[in-house]
Coordinates of C-alpha atoms in Angstrom, one line a residue:
M1 CA 5.4 9.0 32.9
I2 CA 8.3 8.4 30.6
E3 CA 7.9 4.6 30.9
S4 CA 4.2 4.9 30.1
L5 CA 4.9 7.1 27.0
L6 CA 7.4 4.5 25.8
R7 CA 4.6 1.8 26.0
I8 CA 2.6 3.7 23.4
F9 CA 5.6 4.9 21.3
P10 CA 4.2 3.4 18.0
E11 CA 0.9 5.2 18.5
I12 CA 2.8 8.5 19.3
L13 CA 4.7 8.1 16.1
V14 CA 1.5 7.6 14.1
G15 CA 0.0 10.8 15.7
L16 CA 3.2 12.7 14.8
L17 CA 3.1 11.4 11.2
G18 CA -0.5 12.6 10.8
M19 CA 0.3 16.1 12.1
G20 CA 3.4 16.1 9.9
V21 CA 1.4 15.3 6.8
L22 CA -1.0 18.1 7.6
A23 CA 1.8 20.6 8.2
Y24 CA 3.5 19.6 4.9
S25 CA 0.3 19.6 2.9
P26 CA 0.3 23.3 1.7
F27 CA 3.8 22.8 0.3
A28 CA 3.3 19.4 -1.3
K29 CA 3.3 18.9 -5.1
K30 CA 0.1 17.0 -5.6
E31 CA 1.0 15.7 -9.1
R32 CA 4.0 13.9 -7.7
N33 CA 2.0 12.2 -5.0
D34 CA 4.4 13.5 -2.3
L35 CA 1.8 13.1 0.5
A36 CA 1.0 9.6 -0.4
Y37 CA 4.6 8.5 -0.4
I38 CA 5.3 10.3 2.9
S39 CA 2.3 8.6 4.5
I40 CA 3.2 5.2 3.1
G41 CA 6.9 5.6 4.1
G42 CA 6.0 6.8 7.6
M43 CA 3.6 3.9 8.2
S44 CA 6.2 1.4 6.9
F45 CA 8.8 2.8 9.3
I46 CA 6.4 2.5 12.2
L47 CA 5.6 -1.0 11.2
L48 CA 9.3 -1.8 11.2
T49 CA 9.7 -0.3 14.7
I50 CA 6.9 -2.5 15.9
F51 CA 8.7 -5.6 14.6
I52 CA 12.0 -4.5 16.1
W53 CA 11.0 -3.0 19.4
G54 CA 7.4 -4.1 19.9
G55 CA 8.2 -6.7 22.6
Q56 CA 10.2 -4.2 24.6
T57 CA 7.2 -1.8 24.9
E58 CA 4.9 -4.4 26.5
G59 CA 3.5 -3.6 29.9
I60 CA 0.9 -1.4 31.7
A61 CA 0.8 2.3 31.1
F62 CA -1.0 5.2 32.7
D63 CA -2.4 3.3 35.7
R64 CA -3.9 0.5 33.6
M65 CA -5.6 2.9 31.2
V66 CA -3.4 1.2 28.4
I67 CA -2.3 -2.4 28.3
V68 CA 0.4 -3.3 25.8
D69 CA 0.9 -7.1 25.4
S70 CA 1.3 -9.6 22.6
Y71 CA -2.4 -9.2 21.7
T72 CA -2.0 -5.5 21.3
S73 CA 1.2 -6.0 19.2
F74 CA -0.7 -8.4 16.8
F75 CA -3.3 -5.7 16.0
R76 CA -0.7 -3.0 15.7
V77 CA 0.9 -4.9 12.8
L78 CA -2.5 -5.8 11.3
F79 CA -3.8 -2.2 11.3
C80 CA -0.5 -0.8 10.0
L81 CA -0.6 -3.3 7.1
T82 CA -4.2 -2.3 6.4
A83 CA -3.3 1.4 6.4
I84 CA -0.3 0.9 4.1
I85 CA -2.3 -1.1 1.5
V86 CA -5.2 1.4 1.6
M87 CA -2.8 4.3 1.1
L88 CA -1.3 2.5 -1.9
M89 CA -4.7 2.0 -3.5
S90 CA -5.5 5.7 -2.8
I91 CA -2.6 7.0 -4.9
D92 CA -4.6 7.1 -8.1
Y93 CA -7.9 7.6 -6.5
A94 CA -6.8 10.8 -4.8
K95 CA -7.0 12.7 -8.1
Y96 CA -10.7 13.1 -7.4
F97 CA -9.8 15.6 -4.6
P98 CA -6.4 17.0 -5.5
S99 CA -6.6 20.0 -3.2
R100 CA -7.5 18.0 -0.1
Q101 CA -5.1 15.1 -0.3
G102 CA -3.2 16.1 2.9
E103 CA -6.4 16.0 5.0
Y104 CA -7.3 12.7 3.4
Y105 CA -4.1 10.9 4.3
A106 CA -4.0 12.5 7.7
L107 CA -7.5 11.3 8.5
L108 CA -6.5 7.7 7.5
I109 CA -3.5 8.0 9.8
F110 CA -5.5 9.3 12.7
A111 CA -8.1 6.6 12.2
T112 CA -5.3 4.0 12.3
M113 CA -4.1 5.5 15.5
G114 CA -7.5 5.0 17.0
M115 CA -7.5 1.4 15.8
M116 CA -4.1 0.7 17.3
L117 CA -5.2 2.0 20.7
L118 CA -8.5 0.1 20.9
P119 CA -7.0 -3.4 21.6
A120 CA -4.7 -1.8 24.1
S121 CA -7.6 -0.4 26.1
G122 CA -7.5 -1.4 29.8
N123 CA -10.2 1.0 30.8
F124 CA -13.7 1.8 29.4
L125 CA -12.6 5.5 29.1
T126 CA -9.6 4.5 26.9
L127 CA -12.0 2.3 24.9
F128 CA -14.4 5.2 24.3
L129 CA -11.7 7.8 23.4
S130 CA -10.0 5.4 21.0
L131 CA -13.3 4.5 19.4
E132 CA -14.2 8.2 18.9
L133 CA -10.8 8.9 17.3
L134 CA -11.5 6.1 14.8
S135 CA -15.2 7.0 14.3
I136 CA -14.9 10.8 13.8
S137 CA -12.1 10.2 11.2
S138 CA -14.2 7.6 9.5
Y139 CA -17.3 9.8 9.3
I140 CA -15.3 12.5 7.5
L141 CA -13.6 10.0 5.2
A142 CA -17.0 8.5 4.2
A143 CA -18.2 11.9 3.0
Y144 CA -14.9 13.0 1.5
M145 CA -16.1 13.3 -2.1
R146 CA -18.4 16.2 -1.1
N147 CA -19.5 16.9 -4.7
H148 CA -21.0 13.5 -5.0
P149 CA -24.4 13.2 -3.3
K150 CA -24.0 9.5 -2.5
S151 CA -20.8 10.2 -0.6
V152 CA -22.4 13.0 1.4
E153 CA -25.4 10.7 2.1
A154 CA -23.0 8.0 3.2
G155 CA -21.1 10.3 5.6
L156 CA -24.4 11.6 7.1
K157 CA -25.9 8.2 7.6
Y158 CA -22.7 6.9 9.1
L159 CA -22.6 9.9 11.5
I160 CA -26.1 9.5 12.7
I161 CA -26.0 5.8 13.2
G162 CA -22.5 6.0 14.6
G163 CA -23.6 8.6 17.1
L164 CA -26.5 6.4 18.2
S165 CA -24.2 3.4 18.7
T166 CA -21.8 5.6 20.7
G167 CA -24.6 6.8 22.9
T168 CA -25.7 3.2 23.5
L169 CA -22.1 2.2 24.4
L170 CA -21.8 5.2 26.8
Y171 CA -25.1 4.3 28.5
G172 CA -23.8 0.8 29.1
I173 CA -20.5 2.1 30.5
S174 CA -22.4 4.5 32.8
F175 CA -24.3 1.5 34.3
I176 CA -21.0 -0.3 34.8
Y177 CA -19.5 2.7 36.6
G178 CA -22.6 3.3 38.7
L179 CA -22.7 -0.3 39.8
T180 CA -19.0 -1.0 40.4
G181 CA -17.6 2.5 41.0
T182 CA -14.8 2.0 38.4
T183 CA -14.2 1.8 34.7
D184 CA -11.0 -0.2 35.0
F185 CA -11.3 -3.6 33.2
Q186 CA -9.5 -5.6 35.9
K187 CA -11.4 -4.0 38.8
V188 CA -14.7 -4.6 37.1
T189 CA -13.9 -8.3 36.7
E190 CA -12.8 -8.5 40.3
W191 CA -16.0 -6.8 41.4
I192 CA -18.1 -9.3 39.5
V193 CA -16.2 -12.3 41.0
A194 CA -16.3 -10.9 44.5
R195 CA -20.1 -10.2 44.3
G196 CA -20.8 -13.9 43.8
K197 CA -24.1 -13.3 42.1
I198 CA -25.1 -11.7 38.8
E199 CA -26.9 -8.3 39.1
P200 CA -29.7 -7.7 36.5
V201 CA -28.3 -4.2 36.0
L202 CA -25.0 -5.7 35.1
L203 CA -26.6 -7.8 32.3
V204 CA -28.3 -4.7 31.0
A205 CA -25.0 -2.8 31.0
G206 CA -23.3 -5.7 29.2
F207 CA -26.0 -5.9 26.6
L208 CA -25.9 -2.1 25.9
I209 CA -22.1 -2.3 25.5
L210 CA -22.5 -5.2 23.1
V211 CA -25.1 -3.3 21.0
G212 CA -22.8 -0.3 20.8
L213 CA -19.9 -2.5 19.5
F214 CA -22.1 -4.5 17.2
F215 CA -22.9 -1.3 15.3
K216 CA -19.1 -1.0 14.6
I217 CA -18.7 -4.6 13.3
A218 CA -22.0 -4.4 11.3
S219 CA -23.7 -7.4 13.0
F220 CA -27.4 -8.0 12.2
P221 CA -29.6 -6.2 13.0
F222 CA -27.2 -3.2 13.5
H223 CA -26.0 -3.3 9.9
V224 CA -28.4 -0.8 8.3
W225 CA -25.6 1.7 7.6
I226 CA -23.4 -0.8 5.6
P227 CA -24.9 -0.9 2.1
D228 CA -25.3 2.9 1.6
V229 CA -22.1 3.8 3.3
Y230 CA -20.0 1.2 1.4
E231 CA -21.6 2.2 -1.9
G232 CA -21.3 6.0 -1.4
S233 CA -17.9 6.3 0.3
P234 CA -14.7 6.6 -1.8
T235 CA -13.7 3.0 -2.6
P236 CA -10.4 3.0 -0.7
V237 CA -12.3 4.3 2.4
T238 CA -14.8 1.5 1.9
A239 CA -11.9 -1.0 1.9
F240 CA -10.5 0.7 5.0
L241 CA -13.8 0.5 6.9
S242 CA -14.5 -3.1 5.9
V243 CA -11.1 -4.4 7.2
G244 CA -9.8 -1.9 9.7
S245 CA -13.0 -0.8 11.4
K246 CA -14.3 -4.3 11.6
G247 CA -11.0 -5.6 12.9
A248 CA -10.9 -2.9 15.6
G249 CA -14.4 -3.7 16.7
F250 CA -13.6 -7.4 17.1
A251 CA -10.3 -6.6 18.8
V252 CA -12.1 -4.7 21.6
L253 CA -15.0 -7.3 21.7
V254 CA -12.5 -10.1 22.3
R255 CA -10.7 -8.1 25.0
V256 CA -13.9 -7.1 26.8
L257 CA -15.8 -10.5 26.6
M258 CA -12.9 -12.9 27.0
N259 CA -11.2 -10.8 29.7
V260 CA -13.6 -8.4 31.5
M261 CA -16.9 -10.3 31.1
I262 CA -15.6 -13.8 31.4
P263 CA -17.4 -14.4 34.8
L264 CA -20.7 -13.8 32.8
K265 CA -19.7 -16.3 30.0
Q266 CA -22.7 -18.5 30.5
E267 CA -25.0 -15.5 29.9
W268 CA -23.4 -14.1 26.8
V269 CA -22.3 -17.2 24.8
F270 CA -25.8 -18.1 23.6
L271 CA -26.6 -14.5 22.9
I272 CA -23.5 -14.1 20.7
A273 CA -24.3 -17.4 18.9
L274 CA -27.8 -16.1 18.0
F275 CA -26.4 -12.9 16.7
A276 CA -23.8 -14.9 14.7
A277 CA -26.5 -17.1 13.1
A278 CA -28.7 -14.1 12.2
T279 CA -25.7 -12.2 10.8
L280 CA -24.6 -15.1 8.7
L281 CA -28.0 -15.8 7.2
F282 CA -28.9 -12.1 6.5
G283 CA -25.5 -11.1 5.1
N284 CA -25.2 -13.9 2.7
L285 CA -28.9 -14.0 1.5
A286 CA -29.0 -10.2 1.1
A287 CA -25.9 -10.3 -1.1
I288 CA -27.5 -12.6 -3.8
P289 CA -29.7 -10.0 -5.6
Q290 CA -27.0 -7.2 -5.6
T291 CA -26.0 -5.7 -8.9
N292 CA -23.4 -3.2 -7.6
I293 CA -20.1 -4.7 -6.7
K294 CA -19.6 -2.4 -3.6
R295 CA -23.0 -3.2 -2.2
L296 CA -22.3 -6.9 -2.8
L297 CA -19.0 -6.7 -0.9
G298 CA -20.9 -4.7 1.8
Y299 CA -23.4 -7.4 2.4
S300 CA -20.6 -10.0 2.1
S301 CA -18.8 -8.2 4.9
I302 CA -21.8 -8.6 7.1
G303 CA -21.7 -12.3 6.4
Q304 CA -17.9 -12.4 7.2
A305 CA -18.7 -10.7 10.5
G306 CA -21.0 -13.6 11.2
Y307 CA -18.1 -16.1 10.9
L308 CA -16.0 -14.0 13.3
L309 CA -18.9 -14.0 15.7
V310 CA -18.9 -17.8 15.6
G311 CA -15.4 -17.7 17.0
L312 CA -16.5 -15.2 19.7
A313 CA -19.5 -17.5 20.6
A314 CA -17.0 -20.3 21.2
G315 CA -15.6 -18.3 24.1
S316 CA -12.3 -20.2 24.1
H317 CA -8.6 -19.7 23.4
L318 CA -9.0 -21.5 20.0
G319 CA -12.0 -19.3 19.1
A320 CA -10.1 -16.1 19.9
S321 CA -7.1 -17.4 18.0
A322 CA -9.3 -18.2 15.0
I323 CA -10.7 -14.6 15.0
L324 CA -7.2 -13.2 14.9
F325 CA -6.1 -15.6 12.1
Y326 CA -9.3 -15.0 10.1
L327 CA -8.8 -11.2 10.3
L328 CA -5.4 -11.6 8.7
A329 CA -6.8 -13.7 5.9
Y330 CA -9.7 -11.3 5.5
L331 CA -7.2 -8.4 5.2
F332 CA -5.5 -9.8 2.1
S333 CA -8.7 -11.2 0.6
N334 CA -11.0 -8.2 1.0
L335 CA -8.3 -5.6 0.1
A336 CA -7.4 -7.6 -3.1
A337 CA -11.1 -7.4 -4.1
F338 CA -11.5 -3.7 -3.3
L339 CA -8.2 -2.8 -5.1
V340 CA -9.6 -4.3 -8.3
V341 CA -12.8 -2.3 -7.8
V342 CA -10.7 0.9 -7.4
V343 CA -8.7 0.3 -10.6
F344 CA -11.8 -0.8 -12.6
F345 CA -13.7 2.3 -11.5
R346 CA -10.9 4.7 -12.3
T347 CA -11.1 3.6 -16.0
T348 CA -14.8 2.8 -16.5
Q349 CA -16.5 5.0 -13.8
S350 CA -18.7 2.1 -13.1
D351 CA -19.3 -0.3 -10.1
E352 CA -22.0 -2.4 -11.8
I353 CA -21.3 -6.1 -11.9
S354 CA -22.6 -6.3 -15.4
D355 CA -19.7 -4.0 -16.6
Y356 CA -17.2 -6.6 -15.3
A357 CA -18.2 -8.8 -18.2
G358 CA -15.1 -10.0 -20.1
L359 CA -12.7 -8.5 -17.6
S360 CA -10.4 -11.6 -18.0
R361 CA -9.7 -10.5 -21.6
R362 CA -9.2 -6.8 -20.8
S363 CA -7.0 -7.4 -17.8
P364 CA -6.0 -10.9 -16.7
L365 CA -4.3 -9.6 -13.6
L366 CA -7.4 -7.8 -12.3
A367 CA -9.6 -10.8 -13.1
T368 CA -7.2 -13.2 -11.3
S369 CA -6.9 -10.9 -8.3
L370 CA -10.6 -10.5 -7.9
T371 CA -11.1 -14.3 -8.4
L372 CA -8.6 -15.2 -5.7
G373 CA -10.0 -12.6 -3.3
L374 CA -13.6 -13.7 -3.8
L375 CA -12.8 -17.5 -3.6
S376 CA -10.8 -16.8 -0.4
L377 CA -13.7 -14.9 1.1
A378 CA -16.0 -17.9 0.2
G379 CA -13.7 -20.3 1.9
V380 CA -12.4 -22.3 -1.0
P381 CA -9.2 -24.4 -0.3
P382 CA -6.3 -23.9 -0.4
L383 CA -6.7 -20.2 0.0
A384 CA -6.4 -18.2 3.3
G385 CA -10.2 -17.9 3.9
F386 CA -10.7 -21.7 3.9
F387 CA -8.4 -22.4 6.8
G388 CA -9.8 -19.4 8.7
K389 CA -13.3 -20.6 8.4
F390 CA -12.2 -24.1 9.2
I391 CA -10.7 -23.0 12.5
L392 CA -13.6 -20.8 13.4
L393 CA -16.2 -23.6 12.8
G394 CA -13.8 -26.1 14.5
A395 CA -13.8 -23.9 17.6
A396 CA -17.6 -23.9 17.6
V397 CA -17.7 -27.7 17.3
R398 CA -15.4 -28.1 20.3
E399 CA -17.9 -26.0 22.4
G400 CA -20.9 -28.0 21.2
L401 CA -22.4 -25.4 18.9
L402 CA -23.2 -27.8 16.2
W403 CA -26.4 -26.0 15.1
L404 CA -24.3 -22.9 14.5
V405 CA -21.7 -24.8 12.5
Y406 CA -24.4 -26.2 10.2
I407 CA -25.6 -22.6 9.5
G408 CA -22.1 -21.5 8.8
A409 CA -21.5 -24.4 6.4
L410 CA -24.8 -23.6 4.6
C411 CA -23.8 -20.0 4.3
I412 CA -20.5 -21.0 2.7
V413 CA -22.5 -22.6 -0.1
V414 CA -24.7 -19.5 -0.5
S415 CA -21.7 -17.2 -0.6
L416 CA -20.1 -19.4 -3.3
Y417 CA -23.2 -18.7 -5.5
Y418 CA -23.0 -15.0 -5.5
Y419 CA -19.2 -14.9 -5.7
L420 CA -19.2 -17.3 -8.6
M421 CA -21.8 -15.0 -10.4
V422 CA -19.2 -12.3 -10.4
I423 CA -16.4 -14.6 -11.6
K424 CA -18.7 -16.0 -14.3
Q425 CA -19.2 -12.4 -15.6
M426 CA -15.5 -11.8 -15.7
Y427 CA -14.6 -15.0 -17.6
M428 CA -17.8 -15.9 -19.6
G429 CA -19.6 -12.6 -19.9
E430 CA -19.9 -10.8 -23.3
I431 CA -17.3 -8.1 -23.4
K432 CA -18.6 -4.5 -23.9
D433 CA -15.4 -2.6 -24.3
P434 CA -12.3 -4.6 -25.6
R435 CA -9.8 -1.9 -24.6
P436 CA -7.2 -3.1 -22.1
L437 CA -7.3 -1.5 -18.6
A438 CA -4.3 0.4 -17.5
I439 CA -2.9 -0.5 -14.0
A440 CA -0.6 1.9 -12.2
P441 CA 2.7 0.3 -10.9
S442 CA 1.7 0.9 -7.3
A443 CA -1.6 -0.9 -7.8
R444 CA 0.0 -3.7 -9.7
W445 CA 2.6 -4.5 -7.0
T446 CA -0.1 -4.2 -4.3
L447 CA -2.2 -6.7 -6.1
Y448 CA 0.7 -9.1 -6.3
A449 CA 1.3 -8.6 -2.6
C450 CA -2.3 -9.4 -1.7
M451 CA -2.4 -12.5 -3.9
I452 CA 0.8 -13.8 -2.4
G453 CA -0.6 -13.2 1.1
I454 CA -3.8 -15.1 0.2
I455 CA -1.9 -18.1 -1.1
I456 CA 0.9 -18.2 1.6
V457 CA -1.5 -17.8 4.5
G458 CA -3.7 -20.6 3.0
V459 CA -1.0 -23.0 2.0
Y460 CA 1.2 -22.5 5.1
P461 CA -1.2 -21.5 7.8
S462 CA 0.7 -23.0 10.8
P463 CA 3.1 -20.1 11.4
F464 CA 0.3 -17.6 11.3
L465 CA -2.0 -19.6 13.5
N466 CA 0.8 -20.0 16.0
I467 CA 1.3 -16.3 16.1
A468 CA -2.5 -15.8 16.6
M469 CA -2.5 -18.3 19.4
A470 CA 0.5 -16.8 21.1
A471 CA -1.1 -13.3 20.8
S472 CA -4.5 -14.3 22.3
K473 CA -3.1 -16.6 25.0
I474 CA -2.5 -13.5 27.3
L475 CA -6.3 -13.2 27.6
F476 CA -6.8 -16.6 29.1

């Protein structure tokens, strides 16, 4: 038992931090942002412990309910980084709910705990419990600005559709259990191999599990919650969902498909490729007419999910490594864009793209950050997103999915169009309000960190790709 607890020591620390923030909340001085700094400091300490002792905690825990390996460690770092950056961008935003800051930061922490446990799942029960910890926290966060009708609507829609996806996932898991008599990933794989033939019920179960997880990553046609939830949620929460929730969904998808369902690879590869193509086309085409920056980034995130599905459709070590690398690039690129949206909204109370006109003259730093973030998301060299897309499409080429690569390349051109429309507004649009925009020190330094991340990962991709390949090798 002690050995098993040590395996999940970082997750235990995250849970204790969340409870500590809640306990301290009634005594915190909100004007000094005590809760924010405690949360950021705590997550930074946990990130440090993962770097120092992460390798020593690797192994199997709780009778294979939890598997801690290099793959798990990669996502632990990724999700801790995401939480820290989102907490930094929340410092000024939290003034909109001064009396409920403790619960806000605690929910972010508990959601991060769920994310960290998902890639460590060695059993469908662990997968479900981790997913629910993430989901329930996310539903509340989406509706956290309860005096704003759009925020309440976002939370309600997210809850209803999320509940539907959870039910679908559980239905698939129940088929798996009824057929194999176990929910353990390894034993399910062994049962499939020993059976020697593919049962139709197993295919139905696999499809239901895929559908449940596709809701989480916002794949077409299970994306319907994205535009309204992204627009209505508090902007830091939107950023958290777009990076963390999507990353957690892909973390468990890669684990399940590349590990548990690998005997069924011939059956699911083409299906994933079809979903990837549809997601790419819909996400990028639907983003073109958007006039709200959060809705545009929402549809953009659907398109980005399509590129990640391309790596999944490859069904190879390179494809899995490309997914991990691209999630790192996506973290810096997307959070840089959303941080600009947070700072801009705080001053102007607007998320309309037309109001970004002349931003380069009001705040060169914000304009530069948003430009770098959008160009990286589009896949422009030498930024992080370019190399990520290059590896993803390269993995598909190796597996003979040329038709999917052509669609991916076409969608890069389409995405450039709507990203450049925003950039054109910032640099060539007629300025409406010449007053400079104030940027808090925490936001300023976070923007610098994201921009440096975008450039370094793009210019020097080899070390990060090697880390991604080493992390995903355990699955093959």
